[in-house]
Tab-separated table of C-alpha atoms in Angstrom:
chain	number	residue	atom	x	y	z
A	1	UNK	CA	-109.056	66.470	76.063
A	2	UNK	CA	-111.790	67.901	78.224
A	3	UNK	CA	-112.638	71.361	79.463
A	4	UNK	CA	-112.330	70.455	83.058
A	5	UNK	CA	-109.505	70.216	85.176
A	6	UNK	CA	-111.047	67.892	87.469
A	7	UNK	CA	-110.538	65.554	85.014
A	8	UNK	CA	-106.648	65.125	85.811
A	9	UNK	CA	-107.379	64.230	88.990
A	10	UNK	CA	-109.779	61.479	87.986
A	11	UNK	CA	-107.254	60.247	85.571
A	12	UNK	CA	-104.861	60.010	88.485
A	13	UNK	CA	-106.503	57.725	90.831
A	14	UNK	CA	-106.187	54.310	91.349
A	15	UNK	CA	-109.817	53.374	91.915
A	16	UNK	CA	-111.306	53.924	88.529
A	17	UNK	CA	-113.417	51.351	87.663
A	18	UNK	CA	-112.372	48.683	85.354
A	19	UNK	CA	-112.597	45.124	83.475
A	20	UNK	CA	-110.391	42.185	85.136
A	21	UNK	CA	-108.443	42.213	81.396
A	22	UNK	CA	-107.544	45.737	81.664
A	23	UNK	CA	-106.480	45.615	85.143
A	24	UNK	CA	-103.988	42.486	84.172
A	25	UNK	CA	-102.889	44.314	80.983
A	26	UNK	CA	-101.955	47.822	83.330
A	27	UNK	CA	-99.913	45.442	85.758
A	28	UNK	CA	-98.293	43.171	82.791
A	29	UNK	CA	-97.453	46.617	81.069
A	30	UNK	CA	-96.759	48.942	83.755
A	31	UNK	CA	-99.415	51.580	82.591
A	32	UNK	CA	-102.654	53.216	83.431
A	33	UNK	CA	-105.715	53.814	82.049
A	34	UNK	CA	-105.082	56.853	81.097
A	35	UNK	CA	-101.911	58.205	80.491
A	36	UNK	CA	-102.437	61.952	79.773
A	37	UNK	CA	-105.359	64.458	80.399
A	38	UNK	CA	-105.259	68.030	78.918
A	39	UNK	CA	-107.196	71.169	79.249
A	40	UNK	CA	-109.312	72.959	76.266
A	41	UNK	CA	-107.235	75.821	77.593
A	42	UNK	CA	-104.009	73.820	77.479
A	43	UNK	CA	-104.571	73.016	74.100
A	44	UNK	CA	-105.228	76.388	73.290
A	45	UNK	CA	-101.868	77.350	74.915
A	46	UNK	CA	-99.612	75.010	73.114
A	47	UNK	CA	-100.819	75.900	69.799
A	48	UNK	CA	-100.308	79.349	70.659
A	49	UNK	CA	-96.762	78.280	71.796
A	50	UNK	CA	-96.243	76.504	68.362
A	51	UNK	CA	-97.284	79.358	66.609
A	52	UNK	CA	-99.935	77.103	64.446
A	53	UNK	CA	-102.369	79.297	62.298
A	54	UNK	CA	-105.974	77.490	61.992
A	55	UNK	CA	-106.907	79.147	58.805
A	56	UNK	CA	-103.737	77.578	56.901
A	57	UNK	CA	-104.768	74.141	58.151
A	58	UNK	CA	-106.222	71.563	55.624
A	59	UNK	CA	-109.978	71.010	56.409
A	60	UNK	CA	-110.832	67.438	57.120
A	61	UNK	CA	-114.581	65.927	57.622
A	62	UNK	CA	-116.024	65.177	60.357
A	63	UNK	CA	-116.844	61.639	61.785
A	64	UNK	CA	-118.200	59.914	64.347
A	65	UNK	CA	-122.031	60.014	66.171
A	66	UNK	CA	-120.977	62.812	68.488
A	67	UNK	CA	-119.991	65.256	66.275
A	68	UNK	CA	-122.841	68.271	66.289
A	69	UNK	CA	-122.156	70.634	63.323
A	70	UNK	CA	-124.375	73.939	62.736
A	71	UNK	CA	-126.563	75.207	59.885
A	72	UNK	CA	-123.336	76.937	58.544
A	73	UNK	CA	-120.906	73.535	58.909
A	74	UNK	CA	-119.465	74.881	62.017
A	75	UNK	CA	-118.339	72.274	64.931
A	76	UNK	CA	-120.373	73.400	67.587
A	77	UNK	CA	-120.285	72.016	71.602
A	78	UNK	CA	-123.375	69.611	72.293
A	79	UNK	CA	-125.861	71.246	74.580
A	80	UNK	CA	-125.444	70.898	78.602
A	81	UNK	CA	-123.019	72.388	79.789
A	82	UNK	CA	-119.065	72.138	80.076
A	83	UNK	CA	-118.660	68.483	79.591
A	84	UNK	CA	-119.863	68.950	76.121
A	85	UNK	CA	-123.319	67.625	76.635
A	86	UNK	CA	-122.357	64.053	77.265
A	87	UNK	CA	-124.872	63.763	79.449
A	88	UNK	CA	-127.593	65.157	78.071
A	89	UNK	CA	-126.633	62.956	74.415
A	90	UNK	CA	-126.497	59.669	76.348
A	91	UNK	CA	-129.623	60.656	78.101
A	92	UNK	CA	-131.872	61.731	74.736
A	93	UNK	CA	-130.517	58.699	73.276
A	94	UNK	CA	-131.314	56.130	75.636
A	95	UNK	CA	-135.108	58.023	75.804
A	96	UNK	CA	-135.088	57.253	72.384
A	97	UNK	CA	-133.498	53.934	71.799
A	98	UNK	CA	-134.826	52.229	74.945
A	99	UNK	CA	-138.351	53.775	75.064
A	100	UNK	CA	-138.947	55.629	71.984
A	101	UNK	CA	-139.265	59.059	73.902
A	102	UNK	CA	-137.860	62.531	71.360
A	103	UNK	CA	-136.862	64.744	74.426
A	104	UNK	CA	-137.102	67.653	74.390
A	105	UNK	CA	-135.781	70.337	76.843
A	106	UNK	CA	-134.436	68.459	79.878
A	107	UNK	CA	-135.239	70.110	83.546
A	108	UNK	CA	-132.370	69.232	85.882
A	109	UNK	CA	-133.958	69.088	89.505
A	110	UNK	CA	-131.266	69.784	91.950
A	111	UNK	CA	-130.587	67.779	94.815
A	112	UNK	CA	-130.404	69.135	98.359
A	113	UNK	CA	-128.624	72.287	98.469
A	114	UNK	CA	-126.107	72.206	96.130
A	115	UNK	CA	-126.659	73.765	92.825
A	116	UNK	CA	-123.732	71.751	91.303
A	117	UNK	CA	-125.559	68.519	92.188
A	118	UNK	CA	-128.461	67.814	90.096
A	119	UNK	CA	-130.523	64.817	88.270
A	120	UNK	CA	-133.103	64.316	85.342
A	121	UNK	CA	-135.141	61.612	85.367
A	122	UNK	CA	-137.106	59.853	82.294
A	123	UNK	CA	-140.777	59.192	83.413
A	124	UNK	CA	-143.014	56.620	81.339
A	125	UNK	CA	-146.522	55.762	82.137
A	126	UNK	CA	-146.001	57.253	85.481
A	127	UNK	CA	-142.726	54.822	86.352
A	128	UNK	CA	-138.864	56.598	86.672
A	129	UNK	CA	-137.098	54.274	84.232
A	130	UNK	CA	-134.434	56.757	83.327
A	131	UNK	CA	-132.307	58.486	86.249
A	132	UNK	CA	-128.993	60.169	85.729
A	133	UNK	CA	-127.395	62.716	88.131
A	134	UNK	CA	-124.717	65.817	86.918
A	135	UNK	CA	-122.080	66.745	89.602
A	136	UNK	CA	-119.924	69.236	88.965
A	137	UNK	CA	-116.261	69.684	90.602
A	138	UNK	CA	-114.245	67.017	92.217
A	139	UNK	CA	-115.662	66.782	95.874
A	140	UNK	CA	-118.973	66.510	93.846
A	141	UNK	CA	-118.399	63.812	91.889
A	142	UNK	CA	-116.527	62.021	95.099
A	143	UNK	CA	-119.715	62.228	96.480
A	144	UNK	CA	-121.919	60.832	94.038
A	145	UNK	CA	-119.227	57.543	94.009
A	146	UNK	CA	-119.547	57.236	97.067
A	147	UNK	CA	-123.300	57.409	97.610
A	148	UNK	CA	-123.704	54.646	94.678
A	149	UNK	CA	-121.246	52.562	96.828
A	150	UNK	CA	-123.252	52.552	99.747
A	151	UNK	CA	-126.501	51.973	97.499
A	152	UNK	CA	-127.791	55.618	98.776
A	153	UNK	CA	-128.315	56.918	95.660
A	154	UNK	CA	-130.464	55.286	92.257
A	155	UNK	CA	-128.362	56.290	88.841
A	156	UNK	CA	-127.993	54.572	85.264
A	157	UNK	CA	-125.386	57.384	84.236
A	158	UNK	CA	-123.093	59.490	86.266
């Protein structure tokens, strides 16, 4: 479930990266990675369709390291944007884990032109030892694939 539509047609293609073992699997068992991808809003519209009232739902807790709940227990969206921060989680954490580095805000520098193309980068002792780059929409995101597969572009996280 993701808030982008761009996401089905990721889901869709062939070339998605992965192991030998899951390749052999998808052939053995005639499936794909990923069998379904659905919109926030789709979501939204089938429990409209089913007529299913949130406030006579059983509460449950909460699990699970990305799970970012408020002051008031509310479920809240991790910061960065519509992917639900996964970028900017990954990239605090790695500061952190690899280099003991809190982050703070994070300053996206955008690359060439395009405001929906950007990168932060993860400087110690003068040396880039973090570098992750945000594309937004499809053609985007083709983009940044395709400059990693001609080595044109330096990334730990896309």
């Amino acid at each position: 479930i993701m808030p982008c539509y761009d996401k089905k047609l990721e889901a869709a293609r062939d070339d998605v990266q992965e192991s030998s073992q899951t390749q052999q699997y998808r052939q053995q068992q005639s499936s794909r990675e990923v069998d379904c991808v659905l919109a926030t809003s789709e979501i939204l519209q089938l429990l409209q369709e089913q007529n299913i009232d949130f406030l006579s739902l059983p509460e449950a807790p909460l699990k699970g390291q990305f799970i970012n709940i408020d002051d008031s227990g509310r479920l809240c969206g991790m910061m960065g944007g519509t992917s639900g921060g996964a970028l900017e989680y990954v990239y605090r954490y790695a500061a952190k884990e690899l280099w003991n580095v809190e982050v703070g805000n994070i300053t996206y520098k955008q690359l060439g032109r395009n405001p929906d193309f950007t990168e932060v980068t993860l400087e110690v002792d003068g040396e880039t030892v973090l570098r992750f780059a945000r594309a937004n929409g499809f053609r985007n995101i083709q983009n940044v694939v395709r400059r990693l597969k001609q080595s044109k572009m330096e990334s730990q996280y896309d």
